[in-house]
Amino acid sequence: ELLSEYESPILKEGFVFDFYASNNDKPIKVGYRFVIQSKDKTLNESEINEFMGDIIKKCLDIGDVEIPGLKLWILQKKIYLGIYLLNLE
Protein backbone atom coordinates (compact mmCIF):
# COMPACT_ATOMS: atom_id res chain seq x y z
CA GLU A 1 0.00 0.00 0.00
CA LEU A 2 2.83 2.40 0.88
CA LEU A 3 4.43 1.99 -2.54
CA SER A 4 1.13 2.13 -4.40
CA GLU A 5 0.36 5.51 -2.82
CA TYR A 6 3.88 6.93 -3.18
CA GLU A 7 4.02 10.19 -5.12
CA SER A 8 6.94 11.92 -6.78
CA PRO A 9 7.14 14.35 -9.69
CA ILE A 10 9.45 11.90 -11.51
CA LEU A 11 7.42 8.74 -10.82
CA LYS A 12 5.65 7.84 -14.04
CA GLU A 13 4.48 4.37 -12.97
CA GLY A 14 4.94 1.88 -10.14
CA PHE A 15 3.54 -1.63 -9.96
CA VAL A 16 3.92 -5.07 -8.38
CA PHE A 17 5.52 -7.46 -10.86
CA ASP A 18 5.97 -10.44 -8.52
CA PHE A 19 4.26 -11.62 -5.34
CA TYR A 20 4.85 -14.77 -3.30
CA ALA A 21 3.26 -15.86 -0.03
CA SER A 22 3.66 -19.40 1.29
CA ASN A 23 1.20 -21.25 3.50
CA ASN A 24 3.52 -21.25 6.50
CA ASP A 25 5.22 -18.47 8.45
CA LYS A 26 7.83 -17.70 5.82
CA PRO A 27 8.10 -14.09 4.69
CA ILE A 28 5.97 -12.63 1.95
CA LYS A 29 8.05 -11.55 -1.05
CA VAL A 30 7.01 -8.67 -3.27
CA GLY A 31 8.78 -7.39 -6.37
CA TYR A 32 7.98 -3.79 -7.27
CA ARG A 33 8.98 -1.93 -10.43
CA PHE A 34 9.28 1.82 -10.81
CA VAL A 35 9.34 3.79 -14.04
CA ILE A 36 10.76 7.24 -13.45
CA GLN A 37 10.99 10.03 -15.99
CA SER A 38 11.14 13.80 -16.02
CA LYS A 39 8.95 15.71 -18.45
CA ASP A 40 11.57 18.43 -18.69
CA LYS A 41 15.01 16.84 -18.78
CA THR A 42 17.17 13.75 -18.54
CA LEU A 43 17.45 12.66 -14.92
CA ASN A 44 20.96 12.58 -13.51
CA GLU A 45 22.31 9.91 -11.18
CA SER A 46 21.91 12.14 -8.14
CA GLU A 47 18.18 12.63 -8.81
CA ILE A 48 17.67 8.91 -9.35
CA ASN A 49 19.60 8.06 -6.17
CA GLU A 50 17.54 10.57 -4.19
CA PHE A 51 14.32 8.95 -5.46
CA MET A 52 15.57 5.43 -4.68
CA GLY A 53 16.89 6.50 -1.27
CA ASP A 54 13.48 7.90 -0.32
CA ILE A 55 11.69 4.72 -1.46
CA ILE A 56 14.18 2.52 0.43
CA LYS A 57 13.89 4.58 3.61
CA LYS A 58 10.09 4.45 3.55
CA CYS A 59 10.17 0.66 3.09
CA LEU A 60 12.69 0.11 5.88
CA ASP A 61 10.72 2.41 8.21
CA ILE A 62 7.87 -0.12 8.06
CA GLY A 63 10.03 -2.46 10.13
CA ASP A 64 10.80 -6.14 9.57
CA VAL A 65 11.46 -5.42 5.88
CA GLU A 66 14.51 -6.72 4.05
CA ILE A 67 15.69 -5.55 0.66
CA PRO A 68 17.98 -8.11 -1.01
CA GLY A 69 20.92 -6.40 -2.68
CA LEU A 70 20.57 -3.20 -0.63
CA LYS A 71 24.05 -3.47 0.91
CA LEU A 72 25.57 -4.00 -2.55
CA TRP A 73 23.65 -0.98 -3.91
CA ILE A 74 24.93 1.22 -1.08
CA LEU A 75 28.48 -0.05 -1.59
CA GLN A 76 28.28 0.70 -5.33
CA LYS A 77 27.09 4.24 -4.58
CA LYS A 78 29.95 4.79 -2.13
CA ILE A 79 32.48 3.48 -4.66
CA TYR A 80 30.99 5.70 -7.38
CA LEU A 81 31.12 8.73 -5.06
CA GLY A 82 34.75 7.96 -4.15
CA ILE A 83 35.77 7.69 -7.81
CA TYR A 84 33.86 10.88 -8.62
CA LEU A 85 35.59 12.78 -5.81
CA LEU A 86 39.00 11.48 -6.90
CA ASN A 87 38.33 12.75 -10.41
CA LEU A 88 37.58 16.22 -9.05
CA GLU A 89 41.07 16.57 -7.59
mmCIF file with all atom_site columns, N, CA, C and O in Angstrom, residues 32-87:
data_model
loop_
_atom_site.group_PDB
_atom_site.id
_atom_site.type_symbol
_atom_site.label_atom_id
_atom_site.label_alt_id
_atom_site.label_comp_id
_atom_site.label_asym_id
_atom_site.label_entity_id
_atom_site.label_seq_id
_atom_site.pdbx_PDB_ins_code
_atom_site.Cartn_x
_atom_site.Cartn_y
_atom_site.Cartn_z
_atom_site.occupancy
_atom_site.B_iso_or_equiv
_atom_site.pdbx_formal_charge
_atom_site.auth_seq_id
_atom_site.auth_comp_id
_atom_site.auth_asym_id
_atom_site.auth_atom_id
_atom_site.pdbx_PDB_model_num
ATOM 1   N N  . TYR A 1 32 ? 8.637  -5.022 -6.837  1.00 0.00 ? 32 TYR A N  1
ATOM 2   C CA . TYR A 1 32 ? 7.984  -3.795 -7.266  1.00 0.00 ? 32 TYR A CA 1
ATOM 3   C C  . TYR A 1 32 ? 8.847  -3.118 -8.319  1.00 0.00 ? 32 TYR A C  1
ATOM 4   O O  . TYR A 1 32 ? 10.064 -3.079 -8.191  1.00 0.00 ? 32 TYR A O  1
ATOM 5   N N  . ARG A 1 33 ? 8.242  -2.604 -9.353  1.00 0.00 ? 33 ARG A N  1
ATOM 6   C CA . ARG A 1 33 ? 8.982  -1.934 -10.431 1.00 0.00 ? 33 ARG A CA 1
ATOM 7   C C  . ARG A 1 33 ? 8.555  -0.474 -10.506 1.00 0.00 ? 33 ARG A C  1
ATOM 8   O O  . ARG A 1 33 ? 7.368  -0.174 -10.423 1.00 0.00 ? 33 ARG A O  1
ATOM 9   N N  . PHE A 1 34 ? 9.546  0.397  -10.667 1.00 0.00 ? 34 PHE A N  1
ATOM 10  C CA . PHE A 1 34 ? 9.282  1.824  -10.810 1.00 0.00 ? 34 PHE A CA 1
ATOM 11  C C  . PHE A 1 34 ? 9.740  2.290  -12.177 1.00 0.00 ? 34 PHE A C  1
ATOM 12  O O  . PHE A 1 34 ? 10.818 1.911  -12.631 1.00 0.00 ? 34 PHE A O  1
ATOM 13  N N  . VAL A 1 35 ? 8.945  3.113  -12.803 1.00 0.00 ? 35 VAL A N  1
ATOM 14  C CA . VAL A 1 35 ? 9.338  3.791  -14.037 1.00 0.00 ? 35 VAL A CA 1
ATOM 15  C C  . VAL A 1 35 ? 9.404  5.266  -13.677 1.00 0.00 ? 35 VAL A C  1
ATOM 16  O O  . VAL A 1 35 ? 8.402  5.857  -13.277 1.00 0.00 ? 35 VAL A O  1
ATOM 17  N N  . ILE A 1 36 ? 10.605 5.831  -13.787 1.00 0.00 ? 36 ILE A N  1
ATOM 18  C CA . ILE A 1 36 ? 10.761 7.241  -13.451 1.00 0.00 ? 36 ILE A CA 1
ATOM 19  C C  . ILE A 1 36 ? 11.206 8.008  -14.690 1.00 0.00 ? 36 ILE A C  1
ATOM 20  O O  . ILE A 1 36 ? 11.969 7.500  -15.512 1.00 0.00 ? 36 ILE A O  1
ATOM 21  N N  . GLN A 1 37 ? 10.695 9.233  -14.805 1.00 0.00 ? 37 GLN A N  1
ATOM 22  C CA . GLN A 1 37 ? 10.988 10.032 -15.986 1.00 0.00 ? 37 GLN A CA 1
ATOM 23  C C  . GLN A 1 37 ? 10.626 11.487 -15.685 1.00 0.00 ? 37 GLN A C  1
ATOM 24  O O  . GLN A 1 37 ? 9.599  11.761 -15.062 1.00 0.00 ? 37 GLN A O  1
ATOM 25  N N  . SER A 1 38 ? 11.447 12.383 -16.121 1.00 0.00 ? 38 SER A N  1
ATOM 26  C CA . SER A 1 38 ? 11.143 13.801 -16.018 1.00 0.00 ? 38 SER A CA 1
ATOM 27  C C  . SER A 1 38 ? 10.526 14.254 -17.337 1.00 0.00 ? 38 SER A C  1
ATOM 28  O O  . SER A 1 38 ? 10.933 13.813 -18.408 1.00 0.00 ? 38 SER A O  1
ATOM 29  N N  . LYS A 1 39 ? 9.565  15.153 -17.239 1.00 0.00 ? 39 LYS A N  1
ATOM 30  C CA . LYS A 1 39 ? 8.948  15.714 -18.447 1.00 0.00 ? 39 LYS A CA 1
ATOM 31  C C  . LYS A 1 39 ? 9.834  16.782 -19.068 1.00 0.00 ? 39 LYS A C  1
ATOM 32  O O  . LYS A 1 39 ? 9.660  17.139 -20.222 1.00 0.00 ? 39 LYS A O  1
ATOM 33  N N  . ASP A 1 40 ? 10.795 17.276 -18.269 1.00 0.00 ? 40 ASP A N  1
ATOM 34  C CA . ASP A 1 40 ? 11.573 18.432 -18.693 1.00 0.00 ? 40 ASP A CA 1
ATOM 35  C C  . ASP A 1 40 ? 13.011 18.137 -19.104 1.00 0.00 ? 40 ASP A C  1
ATOM 36  O O  . ASP A 1 40 ? 13.601 18.899 -19.853 1.00 0.00 ? 40 ASP A O  1
ATOM 37  N N  . LYS A 1 41 ? 13.583 17.062 -18.555 1.00 0.00 ? 41 LYS A N  1
ATOM 38  C CA . LYS A 1 41 ? 15.009 16.839 -18.781 1.00 0.00 ? 41 LYS A CA 1
ATOM 39  C C  . LYS A 1 41 ? 15.385 15.392 -18.528 1.00 0.00 ? 41 LYS A C  1
ATOM 40  O O  . LYS A 1 41 ? 14.589 14.617 -18.016 1.00 0.00 ? 41 LYS A O  1
ATOM 41  N N  . THR A 1 42 ? 16.621 15.057 -18.868 1.00 0.00 ? 42 THR A N  1
ATOM 42  C CA . THR A 1 42 ? 17.171 13.753 -18.535 1.00 0.00 ? 42 THR A CA 1
ATOM 43  C C  . THR A 1 42 ? 17.555 13.761 -17.060 1.00 0.00 ? 42 THR A C  1
ATOM 44  O O  . THR A 1 42 ? 18.215 14.690 -16.596 1.00 0.00 ? 42 THR A O  1
ATOM 45  N N  . LEU A 1 43 ? 17.115 12.754 -16.340 1.00 0.00 ? 43 LEU A N  1
ATOM 46  C CA . LEU A 1 43 ? 17.448 12.663 -14.924 1.00 0.00 ? 43 LEU A CA 1
ATOM 47  C C  . LEU A 1 43 ? 18.918 12.311 -14.761 1.00 0.00 ? 43 LEU A C  1
ATOM 48  O O  . LEU A 1 43 ? 19.447 11.469 -15.484 1.00 0.00 ? 43 LEU A O  1
ATOM 49  N N  . ASN A 1 44 ? 19.570 12.935 -13.772 1.00 0.00 ? 44 ASN A N  1
ATOM 50  C CA . ASN A 1 44 ? 20.957 12.580 -13.509 1.00 0.00 ? 44 ASN A CA 1
ATOM 51  C C  . ASN A 1 44 ? 20.997 11.543 -12.388 1.00 0.00 ? 44 ASN A C  1
ATOM 52  O O  . ASN A 1 44 ? 19.989 11.253 -11.736 1.00 0.00 ? 44 ASN A O  1
ATOM 53  N N  . GLU A 1 45 ? 22.162 10.991 -12.168 1.00 0.00 ? 45 GLU A N  1
ATOM 54  C CA . GLU A 1 45 ? 22.305 9.908  -11.182 1.00 0.00 ? 45 GLU A CA 1
ATOM 55  C C  . GLU A 1 45 ? 21.920 10.365 -9.780  1.00 0.00 ? 45 GLU A C  1
ATOM 56  O O  . GLU A 1 45 ? 21.322 9.617  -9.012  1.00 0.00 ? 45 GLU A O  1
ATOM 57  N N  . SER A 1 46 ? 22.240 11.602 -9.457  1.00 0.00 ? 46 SER A N  1
ATOM 58  C CA . SER A 1 46 ? 21.913 12.136 -8.139  1.00 0.00 ? 46 SER A CA 1
ATOM 59  C C  . SER A 1 46 ? 20.395 12.165 -7.913  1.00 0.00 ? 46 SER A C  1
ATOM 60  O O  . SER A 1 46 ? 19.904 11.814 -6.844  1.00 0.00 ? 46 SER A O  1
ATOM 61  N N  . GLU A 1 47 ? 19.643 12.571 -8.912  1.00 0.00 ? 47 GLU A N  1
ATOM 62  C CA . GLU A 1 47 ? 18.181 12.626 -8.807  1.00 0.00 ? 47 GLU A CA 1
ATOM 63  C C  . GLU A 1 47 ? 17.587 11.226 -8.679  1.00 0.00 ? 47 GLU A C  1
ATOM 64  O O  . GLU A 1 47 ? 16.659 11.000 -7.908  1.00 0.00 ? 47 GLU A O  1
ATOM 65  N N  . ILE A 1 48 ? 18.145 10.293 -9.418  1.00 0.00 ? 48 ILE A N  1
ATOM 66  C CA . ILE A 1 48 ? 17.674 8.906  -9.348  1.00 0.00 ? 48 ILE A CA 1
ATOM 67  C C  . ILE A 1 48 ? 18.001 8.319  -7.972  1.00 0.00 ? 48 ILE A C  1
ATOM 68  O O  . ILE A 1 48 ? 17.158 7.670  -7.351  1.00 0.00 ? 48 ILE A O  1
ATOM 69  N N  . ASN A 1 49 ? 19.213 8.568  -7.480  1.00 0.00 ? 49 ASN A N  1
ATOM 70  C CA . ASN A 1 49 ? 19.603 8.060  -6.167  1.00 0.00 ? 49 ASN A CA 1
ATOM 71  C C  . ASN A 1 49 ? 18.743 8.661  -5.062  1.00 0.00 ? 49 ASN A C  1
ATOM 72  O O  . ASN A 1 49 ? 18.403 7.977  -4.097  1.00 0.00 ? 49 ASN A O  1
ATOM 73  N N  . GLU A 1 50 ? 18.396 9.931  -5.184  1.00 0.00 ? 50 GLU A N  1
ATOM 74  C CA . GLU A 1 50 ? 17.538 10.573 -4.191  1.00 0.00 ? 50 GLU A CA 1
ATOM 75  C C  . GLU A 1 50 ? 16.161 9.906  -4.170  1.00 0.00 ? 50 GLU A C  1
ATOM 76  O O  . GLU A 1 50 ? 15.612 9.612  -3.109  1.00 0.00 ? 50 GLU A O  1
ATOM 77  N N  . PHE A 1 51 ? 15.611 9.635  -5.346  1.00 0.00 ? 51 PHE A N  1
ATOM 78  C CA . PHE A 1 51 ? 14.322 8.949  -5.456  1.00 0.00 ? 51 PHE A CA 1
ATOM 79  C C  . PHE A 1 51 ? 14.407 7.569  -4.814  1.00 0.00 ? 51 PHE A C  1
ATOM 80  O O  . PHE A 1 51 ? 13.580 7.205  -3.974  1.00 0.00 ? 51 PHE A O  1
ATOM 81  N N  . MET A 1 52 ? 15.429 6.790  -5.206  1.00 0.00 ? 52 MET A N  1
ATOM 82  C CA . MET A 1 52 ? 15.574 5.430  -4.681  1.00 0.00 ? 52 MET A CA 1
ATOM 83  C C  . MET A 1 52 ? 15.816 5.449  -3.173  1.00 0.00 ? 52 MET A C  1
ATOM 84  O O  . MET A 1 52 ? 15.285 4.615  -2.441  1.00 0.00 ? 52 MET A O  1
ATOM 85  N N  . GLY A 1 53 ? 16.626 6.394  -2.701  1.00 0.00 ? 53 GLY A N  1
ATOM 86  C CA . GLY A 1 53 ? 16.894 6.501  -1.267  1.00 0.00 ? 53 GLY A CA 1
ATOM 87  C C  . GLY A 1 53 ? 15.621 6.759  -0.478  1.00 0.00 ? 53 GLY A C  1
ATOM 88  O O  . GLY A 1 53 ? 15.420 6.183  0.599   1.00 0.00 ? 53 GLY A O  1
ATOM 89  N N  . ASP A 1 54 ? 14.748 7.600  -1.007  1.00 0.00 ? 54 ASP A N  1
ATOM 90  C CA . ASP A 1 54 ? 13.482 7.898  -0.322  1.00 0.00 ? 54 ASP A CA 1
ATOM 91  C C  . ASP A 1 54 ? 12.592 6.656  -0.281  1.00 0.00 ? 54 ASP A C  1
ATOM 92  O O  . ASP A 1 54 ? 12.005 6.338  0.753   1.00 0.00 ? 54 ASP A O  1
ATOM 93  N N  . ILE A 1 55 ? 12.497 5.954  -1.395  1.00 0.00 ? 55 ILE A N  1
ATOM 94  C CA . ILE A 1 55 ? 11.691 4.717  -1.455  1.00 0.00 ? 55 ILE A CA 1
ATOM 95  C C  . ILE A 1 55 ? 12.237 3.691  -0.459  1.00 0.00 ? 55 ILE A C  1
ATOM 96  O O  . ILE A 1 55 ? 11.495 3.075  0.302   1.00 0.00 ? 55 ILE A O  1
ATOM 97  N N  . ILE A 1 56 ? 13.547 3.505  -0.462  1.00 0.00 ? 56 ILE A N  1
ATOM 98  C CA . ILE A 1 56 ? 14.177 2.521  0.428   1.00 0.00 ? 56 ILE A CA 1
ATOM 99  C C  . ILE A 1 56 ? 13.928 2.882  1.881   1.00 0.00 ? 56 ILE A C  1
ATOM 100 O O  . ILE A 1 56 ? 13.565 2.032  2.690   1.00 0.00 ? 56 ILE A O  1
ATOM 101 N N  . LYS A 1 57 ? 14.107 4.151  2.227   1.00 0.00 ? 57 LYS A N  1
ATOM 102 C CA . LYS A 1 57 ? 13.891 4.583  3.612   1.00 0.00 ? 57 LYS A CA 1
ATOM 103 C C  . LYS A 1 57 ? 12.453 4.331  4.048   1.00 0.00 ? 57 LYS A C  1
ATOM 104 O O  . LYS A 1 57 ? 12.206 3.814  5.130   1.00 0.00 ? 57 LYS A O  1
ATOM 105 N N  . LYS A 1 58 ? 11.502 4.661  3.205   1.00 0.00 ? 58 LYS A N  1
ATOM 106 C CA . LYS A 1 58 ? 10.092 4.446  3.554   1.00 0.00 ? 58 LYS A CA 1
ATOM 107 C C  . LYS A 1 58 ? 9.796  2.958  3.760   1.00 0.00 ? 58 LYS A C  1
ATOM 108 O O  . LYS A 1 58 ? 9.054  2.589  4.670   1.00 0.00 ? 58 LYS A O  1
ATOM 109 N N  . CYS A 1 59 ? 10.376 2.106  2.935   1.00 0.00 ? 59 CYS A N  1
ATOM 110 C CA . CYS A 1 59 ? 10.168 0.662  3.088   1.00 0.00 ? 59 CYS A CA 1
ATOM 111 C C  . CYS A 1 59 ? 10.785 0.154  4.382   1.00 0.00 ? 59 CYS A C  1
ATOM 112 O O  . CYS A 1 59 ? 10.164 -0.614 5.118   1.00 0.00 ? 59 CYS A O  1
ATOM 113 N N  . LEU A 1 60 ? 12.012 0.574  4.666   1.00 0.00 ? 60 LEU A N  1
ATOM 114 C CA . LEU A 1 60 ? 12.690 0.110  5.877   1.00 0.00 ? 60 LEU A CA 1
ATOM 115 C C  . LEU A 1 60 ? 12.035 0.652  7.142   1.00 0.00 ? 60 LEU A C  1
ATOM 116 O O  . LEU A 1 60 ? 12.087 0.012  8.189   1.00 0.00 ? 60 LEU A O  1
ATOM 117 N N  . ASP A 1 61 ? 11.410 1.834  7.059   1.00 0.00 ? 61 ASP A N  1
ATOM 118 C CA . ASP A 1 61 ? 10.716 2.412  8.210   1.00 0.00 ? 61 ASP A CA 1
ATOM 119 C C  . ASP A 1 61 ? 9.502  1.585  8.625   1.00 0.00 ? 61 ASP A C  1
ATOM 120 O O  . ASP A 1 61 ? 9.028  1.708  9.755   1.00 0.00 ? 61 ASP A O  1
ATOM 121 N N  . ILE A 1 62 ? 8.997  0.747  7.731   1.00 0.00 ? 62 ILE A N  1
ATOM 122 C CA . ILE A 1 62 ? 7.866  -0.123 8.059   1.00 0.00 ? 62 ILE A CA 1
ATOM 123 C C  . ILE A 1 62 ? 8.277  -1.078 9.177   1.00 0.00 ? 62 ILE A C  1
ATOM 124 O O  . ILE A 1 62 ? 7.496  -1.413 10.048  1.00 0.00 ? 62 ILE A O  1
ATOM 125 N N  . GLY A 1 63 ? 9.524  -1.496 9.146   1.00 0.00 ? 63 GLY A N  1
ATOM 126 C CA . GLY A 1 63 ? 10.027 -2.457 10.127  1.00 0.00 ? 63 GLY A CA 1
ATOM 127 C C  . GLY A 1 63 ? 9.877  -3.867 9.605   1.00 0.00 ? 63 GLY A C  1
ATOM 128 O O  . GLY A 1 63 ? 8.959  -4.176 8.853   1.00 0.00 ? 63 GLY A O  1
ATOM 129 N N  . ASP A 1 64 ? 10.800 -4.736 9.980   1.00 0.00 ? 64 ASP A N  1
ATOM 130 C CA . ASP A 1 64 ? 10.801 -6.137 9.565   1.00 0.00 ? 64 ASP A CA 1
ATOM 131 C C  . ASP A 1 64 ? 10.745 -6.301 8.042   1.00 0.00 ? 64 ASP A C  1
ATOM 132 O O  . ASP A 1 64 ? 10.116 -7.215 7.528   1.00 0.00 ? 64 ASP A O  1
ATOM 133 N N  . VAL A 1 65 ? 11.386 -5.367 7.340   1.00 0.00 ? 65 VAL A N  1
ATOM 134 C CA . VAL A 1 65 ? 11.461 -5.424 5.882   1.00 0.00 ? 65 VAL A CA 1
ATOM 135 C C  . VAL A 1 65 ? 12.913 -5.603 5.494   1.00 0.00 ? 65 VAL A C  1
ATOM 136 O O  . VAL A 1 65 ? 13.791 -4.929 6.029   1.00 0.00 ? 65 VAL A O  1
ATOM 137 N N  . GLU A 1 66 ? 13.160 -6.509 4.580   1.00 0.00 ? 66 GLU A N  1
ATOM 138 C CA . GLU A 1 66 ? 14.508 -6.719 4.054   1.00 0.00 ? 66 GLU A CA 1
ATOM 139 C C  . GLU A 1 66 ? 14.493 -6.436 2.566   1.00 0.00 ? 66 GLU A C  1
ATOM 140 O O  . GLU A 1 66 ? 13.523 -6.764 1.870   1.00 0.00 ? 66 GLU A O  1
ATOM 141 N N  . ILE A 1 67 ? 15.567 -5.831 2.085   1.00 0.00 ? 67 ILE A N  1
ATOM 142 C CA . ILE A 1 67 ? 15.694 -5.554 0.658   1.00 0.00 ? 67 ILE A CA 1
ATOM 143 C C  . ILE A 1 67 ? 16.957 -6.246 0.167   1.00 0.00 ? 67 ILE A C  1
ATOM 144 O O  . ILE A 1 67 ? 18.068 -5.757 0.422   1.00 0.00 ? 67 ILE A O  1
ATOM 145 N N  . PRO A 1 68 ? 16.800 -7.397 -0.504  1.00 0.00 ? 68 PRO A N  1
ATOM 146 C CA . PRO A 1 68 ? 17.977 -8.107 -1.011  1.00 0.00 ? 68 PRO A CA 1
ATOM 147 C C  . PRO A 1 68 ? 18.768 -7.206 -1.963  1.00 0.00 ? 68 PRO A C  1
ATOM 148 O O  . PRO A 1 68 ? 18.201 -6.497 -2.779  1.00 0.00 ? 68 PRO A O  1
ATOM 149 N N  . GLY A 1 69 ? 20.071 -7.201 -1.806  1.00 0.00 ? 69 GLY A N  1
ATOM 150 C CA . GLY A 1 69 ? 20.921 -6.397 -2.678  1.00 0.00 ? 69 GLY A CA 1
ATOM 151 C C  . GLY A 1 69 ? 21.117 -4.972 -2.196  1.00 0.00 ? 69 GLY A C  1
ATOM 152 O O  . GLY A 1 69 ? 21.870 -4.215 -2.803  1.00 0.00 ? 69 GLY A O  1
ATOM 153 N N  . LEU A 1 70 ? 20.463 -4.584 -1.101  1.00 0.00 ? 70 LEU A N  1
ATOM 154 C CA . LEU A 1 70 ? 20.575 -3.200 -0.625  1.00 0.00 ? 70 LEU A CA 1
ATOM 155 C C  . LEU A 1 70 ? 22.004 -2.859 -0.227  1.00 0.00 ? 70 LEU A C  1
ATOM 156 O O  . LEU A 1 70 ? 22.514 -1.806 -0.589  1.00 0.00 ? 70 LEU A O  1
ATOM 157 N N  . LYS A 1 71 ? 22.673 -3.753 0.490   1.00 0.00 ? 71 LYS A N  1
ATOM 158 C CA . LYS A 1 71 ? 24.049 -3.473 0.910   1.00 0.00 ? 71 LYS A CA 1
ATOM 159 C C  . LYS A 1 71 ? 24.959 -3.299 -0.304  1.00 0.00 ? 71 LYS A C  1
ATOM 160 O O  . LYS A 1 71 ? 25.818 -2.428 -0.319  1.00 0.00 ? 71 LYS A O  1
ATOM 161 N N  . LEU A 1 72 ? 24.773 -4.111 -1.326  1.00 0.00 ? 72 LEU A N  1
ATOM 162 C CA . LEU A 1 72 ? 25.565 -3.996 -2.545  1.00 0.00 ? 72 LEU A CA 1
ATOM 163 C C  . LEU A 1 72 ? 25.286 -2.661 -3.235  1.00 0.00 ? 72 LEU A C  1
ATOM 164 O O  . LEU A 1 72 ? 26.197 -1.992 -3.700  1.00 0.00 ? 72 LEU A O  1
ATOM 165 N N  . TRP A 1 73 ? 24.020 -2.250 -3.290  1.00 0.00 ? 73 TRP A N  1
ATOM 166 C CA . TRP A 1 73 ? 23.646 -0.982 -3.914  1.00 0.00 ? 73 TRP A CA 1
ATOM 167 C C  . TRP A 1 73 ? 24.325 0.176  -3.197  1.00 0.00 ? 73 TRP A C  1
ATOM 168 O O  . TRP A 1 73 ? 24.881 1.068  -3.828  1.00 0.00 ? 73 TRP A O  1
ATOM 169 N N  . ILE A 1 74 ? 24.295 0.159  -1.856  1.00 0.00 ? 74 ILE A N  1
ATOM 170 C CA . ILE A 1 74 ? 24.925 1.222  -1.078  1.00 0.00 ? 74 ILE A CA 1
ATOM 171 C C  . ILE A 1 74 ? 26.435 1.229  -1.317  1.00 0.00 ? 74 ILE A C  1
ATOM 172 O O  . ILE A 1 74 ? 27.037 2.285  -1.512  1.00 0.00 ? 74 ILE A O  1
ATOM 173 N N  . LEU A 1 75 ? 27.043 0.053  -1.340  1.00 0.00 ? 75 LEU A N  1
ATOM 174 C CA . LEU A 1 75 ? 28.479 -0.048 -1.594  1.00 0.00 ? 75 LEU A CA 1
ATOM 175 C C  . LEU A 1 75 ? 28.822 0.512  -2.974  1.00 0.00 ? 75 LEU A C  1
ATOM 176 O O  . LEU A 1 75 ? 29.784 1.267  -3.128  1.00 0.00 ? 75 LEU A O  1
ATOM 177 N N  . GLN A 1 76 ? 28.039 0.184  -3.984  1.00 0.00 ? 76 GLN A N  1
ATOM 178 C CA . GLN A 1 76 ? 28.284 0.695  -5.329  1.00 0.00 ? 76 GLN A CA 1
ATOM 179 C C  . GLN A 1 76 ? 28.198 2.217  -5.354  1.00 0.00 ? 76 GLN A C  1
ATOM 180 O O  . GLN A 1 76 ? 28.978 2.884  -6.019  1.00 0.00 ? 76 GLN A O  1
ATOM 181 N N  . LYS A 1 77 ? 27.240 2.785  -4.624  1.00 0.00 ? 77 LYS A N  1
ATOM 182 C CA . LYS A 1 77 ? 27.087 4.239  -4.583  1.00 0.00 ? 77 LYS A CA 1
ATOM 183 C C  . LYS A 1 77 ? 28.280 4.882  -3.895  1.00 0.00 ? 77 LYS A C  1
ATOM 184 O O  . LYS A 1 77 ? 28.759 5.917  -4.315  1.00 0.00 ? 77 LYS A O  1
ATOM 185 N N  . LYS A 1 78 ? 28.785 4.256  -2.827  1.00 0.00 ? 78 LYS A N  1
ATOM 186 C CA . LYS A 1 78 ? 29.954 4.788  -2.128  1.00 0.00 ? 78 LYS A CA 1
ATOM 187 C C  . LYS A 1 78 ? 31.191 4.715  -3.023  1.00 0.00 ? 78 LYS A C  1
ATOM 188 O O  . LYS A 1 78 ? 31.991 5.641  -3.062  1.00 0.00 ? 78 LYS A O  1
ATOM 189 N N  . ILE A 1 79 ? 31.345 3.619  -3.743  1.00 0.00 ? 79 ILE A N  1
ATOM 190 C CA . ILE A 1 79 ? 32.482 3.476  -4.659  1.00 0.00 ? 79 ILE A CA 1
ATOM 191 C C  . ILE A 1 79 ? 32.382 4.523  -5.759  1.00 0.00 ? 79 ILE A C  1
ATOM 192 O O  . ILE A 1 79 ? 33.361 5.199  -6.082  1.00 0.00 ? 79 ILE A O  1
ATOM 193 N N  . TYR A 1 80 ? 31.195 4.708  -6.317  1.00 0.00 ? 80 TYR A N  1
ATOM 194 C CA . TYR A 1 80 ? 30.994 5.697  -7.377  1.00 0.00 ? 80 TYR A CA 1
ATOM 195 C C  . TYR A 1 80 ? 31.330 7.095  -6.858  1.00 0.00 ? 80 TYR A C  1
ATOM 196 O O  . TYR A 1 80 ? 32.016 7.860  -7.514  1.00 0.00 ? 80 TYR A O  1
ATOM 197 N N  . LEU A 1 81 ? 30.853 7.423  -5.649  1.00 0.00 ? 81 LEU A N  1
ATOM 198 C CA . LEU A 1 81 ? 31.120 8.729  -5.059  1.00 0.00 ? 81 LEU A CA 1
ATOM 199 C C  . LEU A 1 81 ? 32.626 8.923  -4.841  1.00 0.00 ? 81 LEU A C  1
ATOM 200 O O  . LEU A 1 81 ? 33.170 9.982  -5.139  1.00 0.00 ? 81 LEU A O  1
ATOM 201 N N  . GLY A 1 82 ? 33.303 7.875  -4.361  1.00 0.00 ? 82 GLY A N  1
ATOM 202 C CA . GLY A 1 82 ? 34.745 7.957  -4.150  1.00 0.00 ? 82 GLY A CA 1
ATOM 203 C C  . GLY A 1 82 ? 35.488 8.205  -5.450  1.00 0.00 ? 82 GLY A C  1
ATOM 204 O O  . GLY A 1 82 ? 36.387 9.055  -5.518  1.00 0.00 ? 82 GLY A O  1
ATOM 205 N N  . ILE A 1 83 ? 35.124 7.503  -6.504  1.00 0.00 ? 83 ILE A N  1
ATOM 206 C CA . ILE A 1 83 ? 35.767 7.694  -7.810  1.00 0.00 ? 83 ILE A CA 1
ATOM 207 C C  . ILE A 1 83 ? 35.478 9.100  -8.330  1.00 0.00 ? 83 ILE A C  1
ATOM 208 O O  . ILE A 1 83 ? 36.353 9.788  -8.840  1.00 0.00 ? 83 ILE A O  1
ATOM 209 N N  . TYR A 1 84 ? 34.245 9.536  -8.168  1.00 0.00 ? 84 TYR A N  1
ATOM 210 C CA . TYR A 1 84 ? 33.855 10.879 -8.620  1.00 0.00 ? 84 TYR A CA 1
ATOM 211 C C  . TYR A 1 84 ? 34.676 11.948 -7.896  1.00 0.00 ? 84 TYR A C  1
ATOM 212 O O  . TYR A 1 84 ? 35.201 12.866 -8.524  1.00 0.00 ? 84 TYR A O  1
ATOM 213 N N  . LEU A 1 85 ? 34.821 11.801 -6.582  1.00 0.00 ? 85 LEU A N  1
ATOM 214 C CA . LEU A 1 85 ? 35.587 12.778 -5.807  1.00 0.00 ? 85 LEU A CA 1
ATOM 215 C C  . LEU A 1 85 ? 37.074 12.759 -6.192  1.00 0.00 ? 85 LEU A C  1
ATOM 216 O O  . LEU A 1 85 ? 37.710 13.803 -6.240  1.00 0.00 ? 85 LEU A O  1
ATOM 217 N N  . LEU A 1 86 ? 37.608 11.567 -6.467  1.00 0.00 ? 86 LEU A N  1
ATOM 218 C CA . LEU A 1 86 ? 38.997 11.475 -6.900  1.00 0.00 ? 86 LEU A CA 1
ATOM 219 C C  . LEU A 1 86 ? 39.208 12.205 -8.233  1.00 0.00 ? 86 LEU A C  1
ATOM 220 O O  . LEU A 1 86 ? 40.213 12.850 -8.455  1.00 0.00 ? 86 LEU A O  1
ATOM 221 N N  . ASN A 1 87 ? 38.233 12.106 -9.119  1.00 0.00 ? 87 ASN A N  1
ATOM 222 C CA . ASN A 1 87 ? 38.325 12.753 -10.414 1.00 0.00 ? 87 ASN A CA 1
ATOM 223 C C  . ASN A 1 87 ? 38.218 14.274 -10.327 1.00 0.00 ? 87 ASN A C  1
ATOM 224 O O  . ASN A 1 87 ? 38.609 14.977 -11.238 1.00 0.00 ? 87 ASN A O  1
#
